[in-house]
CSV table of N, CA, C and O in Angstrom, one decimal:
chain,number,residue,atom,x,y,z
A,2,MET,N,-6.3,12.9,2.5
A,2,MET,CA,-5.8,12.4,3.4
A,2,MET,C,-4.2,12.9,3.8
A,2,MET,O,-3.1,13.2,2.7
A,3,VAL,N,-3.3,13.1,4.4
A,3,VAL,CA,-2.1,13.6,4.4
A,3,VAL,C,-1.7,12.9,5.5
A,3,VAL,O,-0.7,12.2,4.3
A,4,GLY,N,-2.5,12.3,6.2
A,4,GLY,CA,-1.5,11.2,6.4
A,4,GLY,C,-1.4,10.0,8.4
A,4,GLY,O,-3.1,10.6,9.0
A,5,ARG,N,-1.0,9.7,8.5
A,5,ARG,CA,-0.9,8.6,10.0
A,5,ARG,C,-0.6,9.3,11.2
A,5,ARG,O,-0.2,10.5,10.8
A,6,TRP,N,-1.3,9.9,12.1
A,6,TRP,CA,-1.0,11.0,13.1
A,6,TRP,C,-0.6,9.7,14.8
A,6,TRP,O,-2.4,9.9,14.6
A,7,GLY,N,-0.2,9.2,14.8
A,7,GLY,CA,0.4,8.2,16.1
A,7,GLY,C,-0.9,7.2,16.2
A,7,GLY,O,-1.0,6.7,15.1
A,8,GLU,N,-1.0,6.6,16.7
A,8,GLU,CA,-1.7,5.2,16.6
A,8,GLU,C,-3.1,5.1,15.6
A,8,GLU,O,-2.7,4.1,15.2
A,9,ASP,N,-3.8,5.6,16.3
A,9,ASP,CA,-5.2,5.5,15.3
A,9,ASP,C,-5.6,6.6,15.2
A,9,ASP,O,-7.0,7.1,15.5
A,10,ARG,N,-5.0,7.7,15.0
A,10,ARG,CA,-5.2,8.4,13.8
A,10,ARG,C,-4.8,9.2,12.8
A,10,ARG,O,-4.0,8.5,12.2
A,11,VAL,N,-5.6,9.9,12.1
A,11,VAL,CA,-4.9,10.3,10.7
A,11,VAL,C,-5.6,11.9,10.6
A,11,VAL,O,-5.8,12.9,11.1
A,12,LEU,N,-4.6,12.5,9.7
A,12,LEU,CA,-4.9,13.7,9.6
A,12,LEU,C,-5.4,14.4,8.5
A,12,LEU,O,-4.1,13.7,7.4
A,13,ILE,N,-5.7,14.3,8.0
A,13,ILE,CA,-6.9,15.2,7.0
A,13,ILE,C,-6.9,17.0,6.3
A,13,ILE,O,-6.7,17.7,8.0
A,14,ARG,N,-6.8,17.3,5.5
A,14,ARG,CA,-6.5,18.6,4.8
A,14,ARG,C,-7.3,18.8,4.3
A,14,ARG,O,-7.8,18.2,3.1
A,15,LEU,N,-8.1,20.4,4.6
A,15,LEU,CA,-9.5,20.2,4.2
A,15,LEU,C,-9.0,21.0,3.0
A,15,LEU,O,-8.2,21.8,3.1
A,16,GLU,N,-10.1,21.0,2.0
A,16,GLU,CA,-10.5,22.3,0.8
A,16,GLU,C,-9.8,23.8,1.2
A,16,GLU,O,-9.0,24.1,0.6
A,17,ASP,N,-10.0,24.2,2.6
A,17,ASP,CA,-9.8,25.5,3.1
A,17,ASP,C,-8.7,25.5,3.4
A,17,ASP,O,-8.3,26.6,3.7
A,18,GLY,N,-7.3,24.6,3.7
A,18,GLY,CA,-6.4,24.7,4.2
A,18,GLY,C,-5.8,23.4,5.5
A,18,GLY,O,-5.4,23.4,6.4
A,19,ARG,N,-7.5,23.9,6.4
A,19,ARG,CA,-7.2,23.2,7.6
A,19,ARG,C,-6.7,22.1,8.0
A,19,ARG,O,-7.4,21.4,6.9
A,20,ALA,N,-6.4,21.7,9.3
A,20,ALA,CA,-5.9,20.3,9.0
A,20,ALA,C,-7.0,20.0,10.0
A,20,ALA,O,-7.0,20.7,11.0
A,21,LEU,N,-7.8,18.8,9.8
A,21,LEU,CA,-8.1,18.0,11.4
A,21,LEU,C,-7.7,16.8,11.4
A,21,LEU,O,-6.9,16.0,10.5
A,22,GLU,N,-7.9,16.6,12.9
A,22,GLU,CA,-7.4,15.7,13.4
A,22,GLU,C,-8.3,14.6,13.4
A,22,GLU,O,-9.9,15.1,14.4
A,23,ALA,N,-8.7,13.7,12.9
A,23,ALA,CA,-9.1,12.3,13.6
A,23,ALA,C,-9.2,11.2,13.8
A,23,ALA,O,-8.0,10.4,13.3
A,24,PRO,N,-10.0,9.6,14.4
A,24,PRO,CA,-9.7,8.9,14.3
A,24,PRO,C,-9.8,7.8,13.5
A,24,PRO,O,-10.5,8.3,12.7
A,25,ALA,N,-8.7,7.5,13.2
A,25,ALA,CA,-8.8,6.1,12.6
A,25,ALA,C,-8.5,4.2,12.4
A,25,ALA,O,-7.5,3.9,12.9
A,26,PRO,N,-9.0,3.6,13.1
A,26,PRO,CA,-9.5,3.1,13.8
A,26,PRO,C,-8.6,1.4,12.9
A,26,PRO,O,-8.4,1.7,11.3
A,27,GLU,N,-7.9,0.9,13.6
A,27,GLU,CA,-7.3,-0.7,12.4
A,27,GLU,C,-8.0,-0.1,10.4
A,27,GLU,O,-7.4,-0.8,9.6
A,28,PRO,N,-9.2,-1.1,11.0
A,28,PRO,CA,-9.8,-1.6,10.3
A,28,PRO,C,-9.7,-0.3,8.8
A,28,PRO,O,-9.7,-0.7,7.1
A,29,VAL,N,-9.5,1.1,9.0
A,29,VAL,CA,-9.8,1.8,7.6
A,29,VAL,C,-8.5,2.4,7.7
A,29,VAL,O,-8.2,3.1,7.3
A,30,ALA,N,-7.5,1.0,8.6
A,30,ALA,CA,-6.2,2.0,7.7
A,30,ALA,C,-5.5,2.1,6.6
A,30,ALA,O,-4.0,2.9,6.8
A,31,ASP,N,-5.8,1.1,6.0
A,31,ASP,CA,-5.9,1.5,4.4
A,31,ASP,C,-5.7,2.1,3.8
A,31,ASP,O,-6.9,3.1,3.2
A,32,PHE,N,-5.2,3.8,3.6
A,32,PHE,CA,-5.0,4.7,2.7
A,32,PHE,C,-3.8,4.7,2.0
A,32,PHE,O,-2.9,4.8,2.6
A,33,ASP,N,-4.2,5.7,1.1
A,33,ASP,CA,-3.2,6.3,1.0
A,33,ASP,C,-2.9,8.3,1.2
A,33,ASP,O,-3.6,8.5,1.1
A,34,VAL,N,-1.6,8.9,0.9
A,34,VAL,CA,-1.7,9.8,1.4
A,34,VAL,C,-2.7,10.4,0.5
A,34,VAL,O,-3.2,12.0,0.9
A,35,ASP,N,-2.5,10.3,-0.6
A,35,ASP,CA,-3.6,11.3,-2.4
A,35,ASP,C,-4.9,11.0,-2.1
A,35,ASP,O,-5.5,11.3,-2.8
A,36,ASP,N,-5.1,9.5,-1.2
A,36,ASP,CA,-6.8,9.7,-1.2
A,36,ASP,C,-7.7,11.2,-0.7
A,36,ASP,O,-7.6,11.6,-0.4
A,37,ARG,N,-8.6,10.8,-1.0
A,37,ARG,CA,-9.6,11.9,-1.6
A,37,ARG,C,-10.5,11.3,-0.2
A,37,ARG,O,-10.5,10.1,-0.4
A,38,VAL,N,-10.6,12.3,0.4
A,38,VAL,CA,-12.1,12.3,2.0
A,38,VAL,C,-13.0,12.5,1.6
A,38,VAL,O,-12.6,14.1,1.4
A,39,ASP,N,-14.0,12.5,2.4
A,39,ASP,CA,-15.1,13.0,2.6
A,39,ASP,C,-15.6,13.6,3.6
A,39,ASP,O,-15.4,11.9,4.0
A,40,VAL,N,-15.6,14.2,4.0
A,40,VAL,CA,-15.7,15.0,5.6
A,40,VAL,C,-16.8,15.3,6.5
A,40,VAL,O,-17.3,16.1,5.2
A,41,TYR,N,-18.1,14.7,6.9
A,41,TYR,CA,-19.1,15.4,7.6
A,41,TYR,C,-19.2,15.8,8.5
A,41,TYR,O,-19.0,15.2,9.6
A,42,PHE,N,-20.0,16.5,9.8
A,42,PHE,CA,-19.7,17.7,9.4
A,42,PHE,C,-21.1,18.3,10.7
A,42,PHE,O,-22.1,18.1,9.3
A,43,GLY,N,-21.6,17.6,11.5
A,43,GLY,CA,-22.9,18.3,12.2
A,43,GLY,C,-22.9,19.4,11.7
A,43,GLY,O,-22.6,20.5,11.4
A,44,SER,N,-24.4,19.7,12.2
A,44,SER,CA,-24.6,21.1,12.7
A,44,SER,C,-23.6,21.7,12.9
A,44,SER,O,-24.0,23.6,13.6
A,45,ASP,N,-23.2,21.3,14.7
A,45,ASP,CA,-23.1,23.1,14.8
A,45,ASP,C,-21.1,22.2,15.1
A,45,ASP,O,-20.4,22.7,15.9
A,46,GLY,N,-20.9,21.4,13.9
A,46,GLY,CA,-19.3,21.6,13.5
A,46,GLY,C,-18.9,20.2,14.5
A,46,GLY,O,-17.4,20.2,13.3
A,47,GLU,N,-19.7,19.8,14.7
A,47,GLU,CA,-18.4,18.4,15.4
A,47,GLU,C,-18.2,18.1,14.4
A,47,GLU,O,-19.2,17.3,13.4
A,48,LEU,N,-17.7,16.5,14.1
A,48,LEU,CA,-17.3,16.1,13.3
A,48,LEU,C,-17.8,14.4,13.5
A,48,LEU,O,-18.0,14.2,14.6
A,49,LEU,N,-18.5,14.4,12.2
A,49,LEU,CA,-19.7,13.0,12.8
A,49,LEU,C,-18.9,11.4,11.3
A,49,LEU,O,-18.8,10.7,12.0
A,50,GLY,N,-17.9,12.2,11.0
A,50,GLY,CA,-17.4,11.0,10.6
A,50,GLY,C,-16.3,11.7,9.0
A,50,GLY,O,-16.6,13.0,8.4
A,51,TRP,N,-16.0,10.2,8.6
A,51,TRP,CA,-14.6,10.8,7.3
A,51,TRP,C,-15.1,9.4,6.6
A,51,TRP,O,-14.7,8.1,6.9
A,52,TYR,N,-14.8,9.2,5.2
A,52,TYR,CA,-14.7,7.6,4.0
A,52,TYR,C,-14.4,8.4,3.4
A,52,TYR,O,-14.2,9.5,2.8
A,53,LEU,N,-13.3,7.1,2.9
A,53,LEU,CA,-12.3,7.0,1.2
A,53,LEU,C,-13.4,6.3,0.2
A,53,LEU,O,-13.3,5.7,0.3
A,54,PRO,N,-14.0,8.0,-0.2
A,54,PRO,CA,-14.5,7.4,-1.6
A,54,PRO,C,-14.2,6.0,-2.2
A,54,PRO,O,-14.6,5.2,-3.0
A,55,ASP,N,-13.1,5.7,-3.2
A,55,ASP,CA,-12.2,5.1,-3.1
A,55,ASP,C,-12.3,3.7,-3.1
A,55,ASP,O,-11.6,3.1,-3.6
A,56,LYS,N,-11.6,4.0,-1.8
A,56,LYS,CA,-11.5,2.3,-0.6
A,56,LYS,C,-12.1,2.0,-0.7
A,56,LYS,O,-12.6,0.8,0.4
A,57,LYS,N,-13.5,3.1,-0.3
A,57,LYS,CA,-14.6,2.1,-0.1
A,57,LYS,C,-15.3,2.1,1.9
A,57,LYS,O,-15.7,0.5,2.2
A,58,HIS,N,-14.7,2.6,2.2
A,58,HIS,CA,-14.7,2.8,3.8
A,58,HIS,C,-13.9,3.8,4.5
A,58,HIS,O,-13.8,4.5,4.1
A,59,GLY,N,-14.0,4.3,5.2
A,59,GLY,CA,-14.1,4.9,6.8
A,59,GLY,C,-14.7,4.9,8.4
A,59,GLY,O,-14.8,3.6,8.5
A,60,VAL,N,-14.6,6.3,8.0
A,60,VAL,CA,-15.7,6.2,10.7
A,60,VAL,C,-16.8,7.0,11.0
A,60,VAL,O,-17.0,7.9,9.6
A,61,ASP,N,-18.2,6.8,10.9
A,61,ASP,CA,-18.4,6.9,11.4
A,61,ASP,C,-18.4,6.8,12.9
A,61,ASP,O,-18.4,6.2,13.8
A,62,LEU,N,-18.5,8.1,13.3
A,62,LEU,CA,-18.5,8.8,14.5
A,62,LEU,C,-20.3,9.0,15.5
A,62,LEU,O,-19.9,9.5,16.7
A,63,ARG,N,-21.3,8.6,15.0
A,63,ARG,CA,-22.3,9.9,15.2
A,63,ARG,C,-22.6,8.2,16.9
A,63,ARG,O,-22.8,7.1,16.4
A,64,GLY,N,-22.6,9.0,18.0
A,64,GLY,CA,-23.2,7.8,18.9
A,64,GLY,C,-22.0,7.6,19.2
A,64,GLY,O,-22.1,6.5,20.7
A,65,HIS,N,-20.5,8.3,19.0
A,65,HIS,CA,-19.4,7.8,19.6
A,65,HIS,C,-18.7,8.8,20.3
A,65,HIS,O,-18.7,9.4,19.4
A,66,ALA,N,-18.6,8.2,21.8
A,66,ALA,CA,-17.1,9.4,22.0
A,66,ALA,C,-16.2,9.2,20.9
A,66,ALA,O,-15.6,8.0,20.8
A,67,ASP,N,-15.6,10.7,20.7
A,67,ASP,CA,-14.2,9.9,19.8
A,67,ASP,C,-12.8,9.9,21.5
A,67,ASP,O,-12.6,11.4,21.7
A,68,GLU,N,-12.5,9.4,22.3
A,68,GLU,CA,-11.7,9.7,22.5
A,68,GLU,C,-10.0,9.7,22.1
A,68,GLU,O,-9.7,9.5,21.4
A,69,HIS,N,-9.3,10.8,22.9
A,69,HIS,CA,-8.3,11.6,22.2
A,69,HIS,C,-7.1,10.8,23.6
A,69,HIS,O,-6.9,10.9,24.7
């Protein structure tokens, strides 16, 4: 996890060094910069969601439009 990005976004650093911007609604805003995050992608590379295993919460984007 890299940190907050705007009002309701988060920046996640992937293992390969890329940065990923993702939605982070208020209920999942409780995270620390060094928290481990699991990121889920569909077969087409679309972001399906992300999860903070140590905090036991995340964002499921399946079936939801990611409005930016």
